[in-house]
């Protein structure tokens, strides 16, 4: 199956990051082959799969999920997709902001309720020029995250956007 087919049909407990959003996250965050990425809020593992594909075998993905049931589901989905657990992937159950890191990362990508709680950690672990990306569902989360980034002082002006995808029906000359 195509990635989109797999993601849309895999077992889930949490709402997934849909393929259109995963593509935007990968592109806007400039996730590249060989990148070292922290991901928090794994949910069902849909974004993790896209991140692992983008970083390739030379990259590293450190994933964090607070809920054990979500983590187990994600682990199963990711293992099923790749035919085994990728060697360059780790999954910790717990809060990312409680973890101590001894290395720097290229990207921090968050899909969680309160990404502003991870800004201090992100400032510490991101290499110079690294990218912080938060995927949020509400404008209140967006506002709180943007204001916290501004207050922190370690980041450039945050950029925010919404992406929408609208399918078209086409039959002969009738396109709508």
PDB file of N, CA and C in Angstrom, residues 35-77:
ATOM      1  N   UNK A  35      18.948  13.577   9.470  1.00  0.00           N
ATOM      2  CA  UNK A  35      18.587  14.492  10.566  1.00  0.00           C
ATOM      3  C   UNK A  35      18.369  13.733  11.866  1.00  0.00           C
ATOM      4  N   UNK A  36      18.693  14.421  12.958  1.00  0.00           N
ATOM      5  CA  UNK A  36      18.409  13.915  14.296  1.00  0.00           C
ATOM      6  C   UNK A  36      17.197  14.688  14.814  1.00  0.00           C
ATOM      7  N   UNK A  37      16.116  13.943  15.107  1.00  0.00           N
ATOM      8  CA  UNK A  37      14.830  14.556  15.413  1.00  0.00           C
ATOM      9  C   UNK A  37      14.278  14.055  16.745  1.00  0.00           C
ATOM     10  N   UNK A  38      13.742  14.990  17.528  1.00  0.00           N
ATOM     11  CA  UNK A  38      12.945  14.640  18.701  1.00  0.00           C
ATOM     12  C   UNK A  38      11.493  14.848  18.308  1.00  0.00           C
ATOM     13  N   UNK A  39      10.680  13.858  18.633  1.00  0.00           N
ATOM     14  CA  UNK A  39       9.241  13.932  18.372  1.00  0.00           C
ATOM     15  C   UNK A  39       8.518  13.634  19.677  1.00  0.00           C
ATOM     16  N   UNK A  40       7.571  14.472  20.042  1.00  0.00           N
ATOM     17  CA  UNK A  40       6.775  14.202  21.242  1.00  0.00           C
ATOM     18  C   UNK A  40       5.300  14.262  20.887  1.00  0.00           C
ATOM     19  N   UNK A  41       4.560  13.281  21.405  1.00  0.00           N
ATOM     20  CA  UNK A  41       3.153  13.126  21.071  1.00  0.00           C
ATOM     21  C   UNK A  41       3.021  12.168  19.912  1.00  0.00           C
ATOM     22  N   UNK A  42       3.407  10.928  20.106  1.00  0.00           N
ATOM     23  CA  UNK A  42       3.468   9.945  19.020  1.00  0.00           C
ATOM     24  C   UNK A  42       2.085   9.497  18.560  1.00  0.00           C
ATOM     25  N   UNK A  43       1.131   9.467  19.482  1.00  0.00           N
ATOM     26  CA  UNK A  43      -0.212   9.030  19.098  1.00  0.00           C
ATOM     27  C   UNK A  43      -0.197   7.634  18.517  1.00  0.00           C
ATOM     28  N   UNK A  44      -0.698   7.476  17.307  1.00  0.00           N
ATOM     29  CA  UNK A  44      -0.751   6.169  16.652  1.00  0.00           C
ATOM     30  C   UNK A  44       0.466   5.890  15.785  1.00  0.00           C
ATOM     31  N   UNK A  45       1.388   6.832  15.682  1.00  0.00           N
ATOM     32  CA  UNK A  45       2.633   6.608  14.947  1.00  0.00           C
ATOM     33  C   UNK A  45       2.642   7.072  13.507  1.00  0.00           C
ATOM     34  N   UNK A  46       1.580   7.717  13.041  1.00  0.00           N
ATOM     35  CA  UNK A  46       1.528   8.136  11.638  1.00  0.00           C
ATOM     36  C   UNK A  46       2.645   9.115  11.293  1.00  0.00           C
ATOM     37  N   UNK A  47       2.826  10.150  12.107  1.00  0.00           N
ATOM     38  CA  UNK A  47       3.893  11.111  11.828  1.00  0.00           C
ATOM     39  C   UNK A  47       5.265  10.463  11.996  1.00  0.00           C
ATOM     40  N   UNK A  48       5.392   9.565  12.966  1.00  0.00           N
ATOM     41  CA  UNK A  48       6.672   8.868  13.175  1.00  0.00           C
ATOM     42  C   UNK A  48       7.095   8.126  11.909  1.00  0.00           C
ATOM     43  N   UNK A  49       6.152   7.475  11.265  1.00  0.00           N
ATOM     44  CA  UNK A  49       6.456   6.741  10.030  1.00  0.00           C
ATOM     45  C   UNK A  49       6.991   7.706   8.975  1.00  0.00           C
ATOM     46  N   UNK A  50       6.313   8.840   8.801  1.00  0.00           N
ATOM     47  CA  UNK A  50       6.775   9.823   7.811  1.00  0.00           C
ATOM     48  C   UNK A  50       8.135  10.394   8.181  1.00  0.00           C
ATOM     49  N   UNK A  51       8.350  10.658   9.464  1.00  0.00           N
ATOM     50  CA  UNK A  51       9.651  11.182   9.898  1.00  0.00           C
ATOM     51  C   UNK A  51      10.758  10.157   9.655  1.00  0.00           C
ATOM     52  N   UNK A  52      10.501   8.902   9.973  1.00  0.00           N
ATOM     53  CA  UNK A  52      11.511   7.862   9.750  1.00  0.00           C
ATOM     54  C   UNK A  52      11.840   7.719   8.270  1.00  0.00           C
ATOM     55  N   UNK A  53      10.841   7.831   7.413  1.00  0.00           N
ATOM     56  CA  UNK A  53      11.105   7.781   5.973  1.00  0.00           C
ATOM     57  C   UNK A  53      11.959   8.973   5.542  1.00  0.00           C
ATOM     58  N   UNK A  54      11.674  10.151   6.100  1.00  0.00           N
ATOM     59  CA  UNK A  54      12.391  11.365   5.691  1.00  0.00           C
ATOM     60  C   UNK A  54      13.844  11.378   6.170  1.00  0.00           C
ATOM     61  N   UNK A  55      14.103  10.889   7.366  1.00  0.00           N
ATOM     62  CA  UNK A  55      15.476  10.939   7.906  1.00  0.00           C
ATOM     63  C   UNK A  55      16.345   9.817   7.368  1.00  0.00           C
ATOM     64  N   UNK A  56      15.734   8.764   6.849  1.00  0.00           N
ATOM     65  CA  UNK A  56      16.492   7.652   6.298  1.00  0.00           C
ATOM     66  C   UNK A  56      17.244   6.873   7.365  1.00  0.00           C
ATOM     67  N   UNK A  57      18.050   5.956   6.925  1.00  0.00           N
ATOM     68  CA  UNK A  57      18.775   5.062   7.847  1.00  0.00           C
ATOM     69  C   UNK A  57      19.885   5.779   8.618  1.00  0.00           C
ATOM     70  N   UNK A  58      20.359   6.905   8.092  1.00  0.00           N
ATOM     71  CA  UNK A  58      21.440   7.625   8.767  1.00  0.00           C
ATOM     72  C   UNK A  58      20.935   8.641   9.782  1.00  0.00           C
ATOM     73  N   UNK A  59      19.632   8.860   9.832  1.00  0.00           N
ATOM     74  CA  UNK A  59      19.058   9.788  10.795  1.00  0.00           C
ATOM     75  C   UNK A  59      18.757   9.099  12.109  1.00  0.00           C
ATOM     76  N   UNK A  60      18.173   9.875  13.017  1.00  0.00           N
ATOM     77  CA  UNK A  60      17.818   9.347  14.335  1.00  0.00           C
ATOM     78  C   UNK A  60      16.511  10.003  14.766  1.00  0.00           C
ATOM     79  N   UNK A  61      15.549   9.188  15.215  1.00  0.00           N
ATOM     80  CA  UNK A  61      14.278   9.693  15.716  1.00  0.00           C
ATOM     81  C   UNK A  61      14.084   9.221  17.147  1.00  0.00           C
ATOM     82  N   UNK A  62      13.992  10.181  18.064  1.00  0.00           N
ATOM     83  CA  UNK A  62      13.710   9.901  19.470  1.00  0.00           C
ATOM     84  C   UNK A  62      12.278  10.347  19.727  1.00  0.00           C
ATOM     85  N   UNK A  63      11.389   9.379  19.929  1.00  0.00           N
ATOM     86  CA  UNK A  63       9.975   9.660  20.093  1.00  0.00           C
ATOM     87  C   UNK A  63       9.555   9.512  21.551  1.00  0.00           C
ATOM     88  N   UNK A  64       8.600  10.354  21.951  1.00  0.00           N
ATOM     89  CA  UNK A  64       8.092  10.345  23.320  1.00  0.00           C
ATOM     90  C   UNK A  64       6.573  10.368  23.291  1.00  0.00           C
ATOM     91  N   UNK A  65       5.990   9.557  24.155  1.00  0.00           N
ATOM     92  CA  UNK A  65       4.535   9.495  24.287  1.00  0.00           C
ATOM     93  C   UNK A  65       4.206   9.292  25.760  1.00  0.00           C
ATOM     94  N   UNK A  66       3.325  10.116  26.292  1.00  0.00           N
ATOM     95  CA  UNK A  66       2.941  10.016  27.707  1.00  0.00           C
ATOM     96  C   UNK A  66       2.062   8.805  27.988  1.00  0.00           C
ATOM     97  N   UNK A  67       1.218   8.457  27.051  1.00  0.00           N
ATOM     98  CA  UNK A  67       0.251   7.377  27.279  1.00  0.00           C
ATOM     99  C   UNK A  67       0.797   6.041  26.789  1.00  0.00           C
ATOM    100  N   UNK A  68       0.865   5.082  27.691  1.00  0.00           N
ATOM    101  CA  UNK A  68       1.409   3.772  27.357  1.00  0.00           C
ATOM    102  C   UNK A  68       0.574   3.067  26.290  1.00  0.00           C
ATOM    103  N   UNK A  69      -0.762   3.198  26.340  1.00  0.00           N
ATOM    104  CA  UNK A  69      -1.603   2.541  25.341  1.00  0.00           C
ATOM    105  C   UNK A  69      -1.358   3.116  23.945  1.00  0.00           C
ATOM    106  N   UNK A  70      -1.167   4.433  23.845  1.00  0.00           N
ATOM    107  CA  UNK A  70      -0.844   5.036  22.555  1.00  0.00           C
ATOM    108  C   UNK A  70       0.529   4.567  22.073  1.00  0.00           C
ATOM    109  N   UNK A  71       1.493   4.524  22.994  1.00  0.00           N
ATOM    110  CA  UNK A  71       2.857   4.110  22.636  1.00  0.00           C
ATOM    111  C   UNK A  71       2.871   2.679  22.096  1.00  0.00           C
ATOM    112  N   UNK A  72       2.133   1.788  22.745  1.00  0.00           N
ATOM    113  CA  UNK A  72       2.091   0.394  22.284  1.00  0.00           C
ATOM    114  C   UNK A  72       1.449   0.293  20.901  1.00  0.00           C
ATOM    115  N   UNK A  73       0.390   1.039  20.680  1.00  0.00           N
ATOM    116  CA  UNK A  73      -0.261   1.044  19.369  1.00  0.00           C
ATOM    117  C   UNK A  73       0.681   1.596  18.299  1.00  0.00           C
ATOM    118  N   UNK A  74       1.368   2.694  18.621  1.00  0.00           N
ATOM    119  CA  UNK A  74       2.314   3.290  17.673  1.00  0.00           C
ATOM    120  C   UNK A  74       3.439   2.311  17.347  1.00  0.00           C
ATOM    121  N   UNK A  75       3.962   1.676  18.376  1.00  0.00           N
ATOM    122  CA  UNK A  75       5.047   0.714  18.165  1.00  0.00           C
ATOM    123  C   UNK A  75       4.595  -0.407  17.231  1.00  0.00           C
ATOM    124  N   UNK A  76       3.384  -0.899  17.431  1.00  0.00           N
ATOM    125  CA  UNK A  76       2.840  -1.946  16.570  1.00  0.00           C
ATOM    126  C   UNK A  76       2.673  -1.447  15.133  1.00  0.00           C
ATOM    127  N   UNK A  77       2.122  -0.249  14.969  1.00  0.00           N
ATOM    128  CA  UNK A  77       1.921   0.301  13.623  1.00  0.00           C
ATOM    129  C   UNK A  77       3.239   0.528  12.899  1.00  0.00           C
TER     130      UNK A  77
END
